[in-house]
PDB file of C-alpha atoms in Angstrom:
ATOM      1  CA  MET Z   1       0.000   0.000   0.000  1.00  0.00           C
ATOM      2  CA  LYS Z   2       1.207   3.460  -0.807  1.00  0.00           C
ATOM      3  CA  THR Z   3       1.965   6.018   1.845  1.00  0.00           C
ATOM      4  CA  LEU Z   4       1.257   9.685   1.472  1.00  0.00           C
ATOM      5  CA  THR Z   5       4.255  11.576   0.136  1.00  0.00           C
ATOM      6  CA  ILE Z   6       3.184  15.161   0.516  1.00  0.00           C
ATOM      7  CA  GLY Z   7       6.097  16.162   2.750  1.00  0.00           C
ATOM      8  CA  ALA Z   8       8.166  16.826  -0.353  1.00  0.00           C
ATOM      9  CA  PHE Z   9       6.987  20.450  -0.424  1.00  0.00           C
ATOM     10  CA  ALA Z  10       8.599  21.125   2.963  1.00  0.00           C
ATOM     11  CA  LEU Z  11      11.818  19.389   1.969  1.00  0.00           C
ATOM     12  CA  ALA Z  12      11.918  21.176  -1.379  1.00  0.00           C
ATOM     13  CA  THR Z  13      11.503  24.535   0.315  1.00  0.00           C
ATOM     14  CA  LEU Z  14      14.305  23.770   2.760  1.00  0.00           C
ATOM     15  CA  ALA Z  15      16.555  22.437   0.004  1.00  0.00           C
ATOM     16  CA  ALA Z  16      15.948  25.529  -2.110  1.00  0.00           C
ATOM     17  CA  SER Z  17      16.830  27.760   0.838  1.00  0.00           C
ATOM     18  CA  ALA Z  18      20.025  25.804   1.474  1.00  0.00           C
ATOM     19  CA  ALA Z  19      20.991  25.898  -2.206  1.00  0.00           C
ATOM     20  CA  SER Z  20      20.498  29.655  -2.400  1.00  0.00           C
ATOM     21  CA  ALA Z  21      22.771  30.156   0.609  1.00  0.00           C
ATOM     22  CA  GLN Z  22      25.867  29.270  -1.422  1.00  0.00           C
ATOM     23  CA  GLN Z  23      29.181  30.940  -0.661  1.00  0.00           C
ATOM     24  CA  ALA Z  24      29.675  34.232  -2.473  1.00  0.00           C
ATOM     25  CA  PRO Z  25      33.128  35.212  -3.711  1.00  0.00           C
ATOM     26  CA  ALA Z  26      35.299  37.211  -1.288  1.00  0.00           C
ATOM     27  CA  ASN Z  27      35.413  40.090  -3.789  1.00  0.00           C
ATOM     28  CA  PRO Z  28      31.901  40.478  -5.230  1.00  0.00           C
ATOM     29  CA  GLY Z  29      33.041  42.957  -7.866  1.00  0.00           C
ATOM     30  CA  PRO Z  30      31.814  46.481  -8.521  1.00  0.00           C
ATOM     31  CA  VAL Z  31      28.299  47.745  -8.115  1.00  0.00           C
ATOM     32  CA  ILE Z  32      26.886  48.222 -11.602  1.00  0.00           C
ATOM     33  CA  PRO Z  33      24.583  51.255 -11.666  1.00  0.00           C
ATOM     34  CA  GLY Z  34      21.070  50.441 -12.799  1.00  0.00           C
ATOM     35  CA  VAL Z  35      21.410  46.684 -12.288  1.00  0.00           C
ATOM     36  CA  CYS Z  36      19.591  45.100  -9.371  1.00  0.00           C
ATOM     37  CA  SER Z  37      18.670  41.601  -8.337  1.00  0.00           C
ATOM     38  CA  PHE Z  38      16.135  39.908  -6.104  1.00  0.00           C
ATOM     39  CA  SER Z  39      15.394  36.417  -4.910  1.00  0.00           C
ATOM     40  CA  GLY Z  40      11.842  35.117  -5.112  1.00  0.00           C
ATOM     41  CA  GLU Z  41      12.869  32.198  -2.914  1.00  0.00           C
ATOM     42  CA  GLY Z  42      14.510  34.640  -0.505  1.00  0.00           C
ATOM     43  CA  ILE Z  43      11.287  36.605  -0.281  1.00  0.00           C
ATOM     44  CA  MET Z  44       9.260  33.440   0.380  1.00  0.00           C
ATOM     45  CA  SER Z  45      11.667  31.938   2.908  1.00  0.00           C
ATOM     46  CA  GLY Z  46      12.739  35.209   4.516  1.00  0.00           C
ATOM     47  CA  SER Z  47       9.417  36.950   4.981  1.00  0.00           C
ATOM     48  CA  LEU Z  48       7.203  36.494   8.013  1.00  0.00           C
ATOM     49  CA  ALA Z  49       4.286  35.513   5.792  1.00  0.00           C
ATOM     50  CA  GLY Z  50       6.416  32.997   3.896  1.00  0.00           C
ATOM     51  CA  ARG Z  51       7.605  31.386   7.110  1.00  0.00           C
ATOM     52  CA  ALA Z  52       4.007  31.367   8.428  1.00  0.00           C
ATOM     53  CA  VAL Z  53       2.872  29.576   5.272  1.00  0.00           C
ATOM     54  CA  GLN Z  54       5.665  27.038   5.563  1.00  0.00           C
ATOM     55  CA  ALA Z  55       4.862  26.362   9.247  1.00  0.00           C
ATOM     56  CA  ARG Z  56       1.118  26.065   8.576  1.00  0.00           C
ATOM     57  CA  MET Z  57       1.692  23.734   5.623  1.00  0.00           C
ATOM     58  CA  VAL Z  58       3.689  21.418   7.900  1.00  0.00           C
ATOM     59  CA  GLN Z  59       0.756  21.452  10.358  1.00  0.00           C
ATOM     60  CA  LEU Z  60      -1.725  20.702   7.575  1.00  0.00           C
ATOM     61  CA  TYR Z  61       0.456  17.860   6.325  1.00  0.00           C
ATOM     62  CA  GLN Z  62       0.543  16.388   9.839  1.00  0.00           C
ATOM     63  CA  GLU Z  63      -3.249  16.718  10.106  1.00  0.00           C
ATOM     64  CA  VAL Z  64      -3.664  14.830   6.841  1.00  0.00           C
ATOM     65  CA  GLN Z  65      -1.265  12.137   8.012  1.00  0.00           C
ATOM     66  CA  GLY Z  66      -3.316  11.828  11.225  1.00  0.00           C
ATOM     67  CA  GLU Z  67      -6.503  11.527   9.191  1.00  0.00           C
ATOM     68  CA  LEU Z  68      -5.149   8.850   6.869  1.00  0.00           C
ATOM     69  CA  GLN Z  69      -3.135   6.757   9.338  1.00  0.00           C
ATOM     70  CA  PRO Z  70      -6.158   4.941  10.857  1.00  0.00           C
ATOM     71  CA  TYR Z  71      -7.304   3.928   7.352  1.00  0.00           C
ATOM     72  CA  MET Z  72      -3.846   2.622   6.480  1.00  0.00           C
ATOM     73  CA  THR Z  73      -3.564   0.747   9.774  1.00  0.00           C
ATOM     74  CA  SER Z  74      -7.018  -0.793   9.335  1.00  0.00           C
ATOM     75  CA  LEU Z  75      -6.225  -1.937   5.795  1.00  0.00           C
ATOM     76  CA  GLU Z  76      -2.899  -3.430   6.844  1.00  0.00           C
ATOM     77  CA  SER Z  77      -4.612  -5.263   9.685  1.00  0.00           C
ATOM     78  CA  GLU Z  78      -7.325  -6.618   7.389  1.00  0.00           C
ATOM     79  CA  ALA Z  79      -4.717  -7.719   4.855  1.00  0.00           C
ATOM     80  CA  GLN Z  80      -2.799  -9.588   7.556  1.00  0.00           C
ATOM     81  CA  GLN Z  81      -5.967 -11.242   8.849  1.00  0.00           C
ATOM     82  CA  LEU Z  82      -6.919 -12.268   5.345  1.00  0.00           C
ATOM     83  CA  GLN Z  83      -3.469 -13.683   4.714  1.00  0.00           C
ATOM     84  CA  GLN Z  84      -3.565 -15.672   7.974  1.00  0.00           C
ATOM     85  CA  SER Z  85      -7.060 -17.068   7.389  1.00  0.00           C
ATOM     86  CA  ALA Z  86      -6.787 -17.541   3.619  1.00  0.00           C
ATOM     87  CA  ALA Z  87      -6.229 -21.299   3.917  1.00  0.00           C
ATOM     88  CA  THR Z  88      -9.406 -21.774   5.972  1.00  0.00           C
ATOM     89  CA  LEU Z  89     -11.675 -19.738   3.690  1.00  0.00           C
ATOM     90  CA  SER Z  90     -13.546 -21.029   0.698  1.00  0.00           C
ATOM     91  CA  GLU Z  91     -12.359 -19.674  -2.613  1.00  0.00           C
ATOM     92  CA  ALA Z  92     -15.536 -17.588  -2.985  1.00  0.00           C
ATOM     93  CA  ASP Z  93     -15.161 -16.046   0.505  1.00  0.00           C
ATOM     94  CA  ARG Z  94     -11.467 -15.404  -0.063  1.00  0.00           C
ATOM     95  CA  ASN Z  95     -12.164 -13.697  -3.418  1.00  0.00           C
ATOM     96  CA  THR Z  96     -14.965 -11.607  -1.894  1.00  0.00           C
ATOM     97  CA  ARG Z  97     -12.708 -10.433   0.932  1.00  0.00           C
ATOM     98  CA  ILE Z  98      -9.837  -9.732  -1.462  1.00  0.00           C
ATOM     99  CA  GLN Z  99     -12.115  -7.654  -3.700  1.00  0.00           C
ATOM    100  CA  ALA Z 100     -13.454  -5.731  -0.680  1.00  0.00           C
ATOM    101  CA  LEU Z 101      -9.904  -5.081   0.499  1.00  0.00           C
ATOM    102  CA  GLN Z 102      -8.842  -3.946  -2.973  1.00  0.00           C
ATOM    103  CA  THR Z 103     -11.842  -1.597  -3.134  1.00  0.00           C
ATOM    104  CA  ARG Z 104     -10.948  -0.051   0.229  1.00  0.00           C
ATOM    105  CA  ASP Z 105      -7.320   0.261  -0.883  1.00  0.00           C
ATOM    106  CA  ARG Z 106      -8.372   2.127  -4.050  1.00  0.00           C
ATOM    107  CA  GLU Z 107     -10.589   4.410  -1.929  1.00  0.00           C
ATOM    108  CA  LEU Z 108      -7.648   5.140   0.374  1.00  0.00           C
ATOM    109  CA  GLN Z 109      -5.384   5.878  -2.584  1.00  0.00           C
ATOM    110  CA  GLN Z 110      -8.013   8.208  -4.006  1.00  0.00           C
ATOM    111  CA  LEU Z 111      -8.345   9.986  -0.648  1.00  0.00           C
ATOM    112  CA  GLN Z 112      -4.545  10.286  -0.416  1.00  0.00           C
ATOM    113  CA  GLN Z 113      -4.449  11.820  -3.895  1.00  0.00           C
ATOM    114  CA  THR Z 114      -7.280  14.207  -3.021  1.00  0.00           C
ATOM    115  CA  ARG Z 115      -5.503  15.359   0.145  1.00  0.00           C
ATOM    116  CA  ALA Z 116      -2.192  15.734  -1.699  1.00  0.00           C
ATOM    117  CA  ASN Z 117      -3.913  17.860  -4.360  1.00  0.00           C
ATOM    118  CA  GLU Z 118      -5.583  19.967  -1.661  1.00  0.00           C
ATOM    119  CA  LEU Z 119      -2.255  20.609   0.044  1.00  0.00           C
ATOM    120  CA  ARG Z 120      -0.538  21.539  -3.229  1.00  0.00           C
ATOM    121  CA  TYR Z 121      -3.421  23.833  -4.163  1.00  0.00           C
ATOM    122  CA  THR Z 122      -3.480  25.432  -0.703  1.00  0.00           C
ATOM    123  CA  GLN Z 123       0.257  26.097  -0.835  1.00  0.00           C
ATOM    124  CA  ALA Z 124       0.001  27.535  -4.357  1.00  0.00           C
ATOM    125  CA  VAL Z 125      -2.827  29.900  -3.321  1.00  0.00           C
ATOM    126  CA  GLN Z 126      -0.835  31.135  -0.331  1.00  0.00           C
ATOM    127  CA  ALA Z 127       2.338  31.573  -2.391  1.00  0.00           C
ATOM    128  CA  GLU Z 128       0.336  33.573  -4.927  1.00  0.00           C
ATOM    129  CA  ALA Z 129      -0.997  35.811  -2.125  1.00  0.00           C
ATOM    130  CA  ILE Z 130       2.579  36.528  -1.018  1.00  0.00           C
ATOM    131  CA  ASN Z 131       3.709  37.105  -4.607  1.00  0.00           C
ATOM    132  CA  ALA Z 132       0.794  39.483  -5.206  1.00  0.00           C
ATOM    133  CA  ALA Z 133       1.697  41.459  -2.090  1.00  0.00           C
ATOM    134  CA  ALA Z 134       5.427  41.464  -2.927  1.00  0.00           C
ATOM    135  CA  GLN Z 135       5.165  42.481  -6.582  1.00  0.00           C
ATOM    136  CA  PRO Z 136       4.267  46.155  -6.032  1.00  0.00           C
ATOM    137  CA  ILE Z 137       6.967  46.360  -3.360  1.00  0.00           C
ATOM    138  CA  VAL Z 138       9.548  44.947  -5.777  1.00  0.00           C
ATOM    139  CA  ILE Z 139       8.485  47.521  -8.378  1.00  0.00           C
ATOM    140  CA  ALA Z 140       8.650  50.376  -5.847  1.00  0.00           C
ATOM    141  CA  VAL Z 141      12.148  49.389  -4.651  1.00  0.00           C
ATOM    142  CA  TYR Z 142      13.236  48.877  -8.274  1.00  0.00           C
ATOM    143  CA  GLN Z 143      12.160  52.447  -9.064  1.00  0.00           C
ATOM    144  CA  GLU Z 144      13.607  53.938  -5.868  1.00  0.00           C
ATOM    145  CA  ARG Z 145      17.001  52.378  -6.543  1.00  0.00           C
ATOM    146  CA  GLY Z 146      16.944  53.568 -10.161  1.00  0.00           C
ATOM    147  CA  CYS Z 147      17.298  50.075 -11.544  1.00  0.00           C
ATOM    148  CA  GLY Z 148      17.252  49.680 -15.301  1.00  0.00           C
ATOM    149  CA  VAL Z 149      17.575  45.899 -15.105  1.00  0.00           C
ATOM    150  CA  LEU Z 150      16.206  43.563 -12.448  1.00  0.00           C
ATOM    151  CA  LEU Z 151      17.711  40.090 -12.387  1.00  0.00           C
ATOM    152  CA  ASN Z 152      16.271  37.082 -10.618  1.00  0.00           C
ATOM    153  CA  ASP Z 153      19.117  35.636  -8.576  1.00  0.00           C
ATOM    154  CA  GLY Z 154      18.246  32.174  -9.868  1.00  0.00           C
ATOM    155  CA  ALA Z 155      19.424  33.286 -13.317  1.00  0.00           C
ATOM    156  CA  VAL Z 156      22.730  34.706 -12.083  1.00  0.00           C
ATOM    157  CA  GLY Z 157      25.727  32.873 -10.634  1.00  0.00           C
ATOM    158  CA  TYR Z 158      26.926  35.682  -8.357  1.00  0.00           C
ATOM    159  CA  ILE Z 159      26.010  39.316  -7.924  1.00  0.00           C
ATOM    160  CA  ASN Z 160      27.303  42.045  -5.669  1.00  0.00           C
ATOM    161  CA  PRO Z 161      25.089  41.975  -2.548  1.00  0.00           C
ATOM    162  CA  ALA Z 162      24.787  45.764  -2.714  1.00  0.00           C
ATOM    163  CA  MET Z 163      22.723  45.285  -5.877  1.00  0.00           C
ATOM    164  CA  ASP Z 164      20.284  42.846  -4.210  1.00  0.00           C
ATOM    165  CA  ILE Z 165      16.945  44.379  -3.188  1.00  0.00           C
ATOM    166  CA  THR Z 166      15.559  41.227  -1.537  1.00  0.00           C
ATOM    167  CA  ALA Z 167      16.159  42.329   2.074  1.00  0.00           C
ATOM    168  CA  THR Z 168      14.402  45.651   1.490  1.00  0.00           C
ATOM    169  CA  VAL Z 169      11.451  43.894  -0.154  1.00  0.00           C
ATOM    170  CA  VAL Z 170      11.211  41.400   2.731  1.00  0.00           C
ATOM    171  CA  GLN Z 171      11.321  44.188   5.301  1.00  0.00           C
ATOM    172  CA  ARG Z 172       8.473  46.072   3.629  1.00  0.00           C
ATOM    173  CA  LEU Z 173       6.501  42.896   2.972  1.00  0.00           C
ATOM    174  CA  ASP Z 174       6.774  41.983   6.666  1.00  0.00           C
ATOM    175  CA  ALA Z 175       5.270  45.353   7.580  1.00  0.00           C
ATOM    176  CA  GLN Z 176       2.467  44.972   5.043  1.00  0.00           C
ATOM    177  CA  LEU Z 177       1.724  41.246   5.343  1.00  0.00           C
ATOM    178  CA  PRO Z 178       3.085  39.909   8.642  1.00  0.00           C
ATOM    179  CA  THR Z 179       1.266  36.570   8.434  1.00  0.00           C
ATOM    180  CA  LEU Z 180      -1.320  34.517   6.613  1.00  0.00           C
ATOM    181  CA  SER Z 181      -3.957  32.361   8.289  1.00  0.00           C
ATOM    182  CA  PHE Z 182      -5.543  29.573   6.290  1.00  0.00           C
ATOM    183  CA  ASN Z 183      -6.808  26.016   6.308  1.00  0.00           C
ATOM    184  CA  ARG Z 184      -6.561  23.222   3.774  1.00  0.00           C
ATOM    185  CA  MET Z 185      -8.504  24.227   0.691  1.00  0.00           C
ATOM    186  CA  PRO Z 186     -10.497  21.955  -1.605  1.00  0.00           C
ATOM    187  CA  VAL Z 187      -9.320  22.074  -5.190  1.00  0.00           C
ATOM    188  CA  PRO Z 188     -11.951  23.784  -7.359  1.00  0.00           C
ATOM    189  CA  ALA Z 189     -13.590  21.475  -9.880  1.00  0.00           C
ATOM    190  CA  GLN Z 190     -12.219  23.559 -12.771  1.00  0.00           C
ATOM    191  CA  ALA Z 191      -8.648  23.178 -11.488  1.00  0.00           C
ATOM    192  CA  GLN Z 192      -9.138  19.416 -11.007  1.00  0.00           C
ATOM    193  CA  ALA Z 193     -10.308  19.059 -14.592  1.00  0.00           C
ATOM    194  CA  GLN Z 194      -7.089  20.706 -15.815  1.00  0.00           C
ATOM    195  CA  ASN Z 195      -4.842  18.224 -13.963  1.00  0.00           C
TER     196      ASN Z 195
END
């Protein structure tokens, strides 16, 4: 039987944060006027709202695991009982019990998939809320600094930290959107049809 593998989002977020914290060169080079950079991952992982989303998603994942664990335990128990009593059952009874167990297993897998989709959708909605709040701040800082070019740090190997506007964006985002409160969200039917 399959186990729920939704925890990947938390690991991916942590891995992305660790990867972006690579060692910069000792001499970052000159500041190039009009060129700025920012880190979308830095905004998500560094902002209060981003950290609140990450913490809440871990809680929601644990809630889902708590919901599904009794089903998985029950199925495993039934499968063991069936295996132990298989020799004493008639072929018709054995087949009936196997089919019932397979049906319950498919239902569990469908519920696992539904919950995984809900968690992914919930995280995407919250990330979009943070992005929507951060975008005008990024534009304002871009204009204040007189940037002519704004690079995403994911597209650049190294850049002088003095050209990075991420910390300023995070600071302003924290003042504007200190947290997000939410629960697991059902995936709209239209979004399910697209997957």
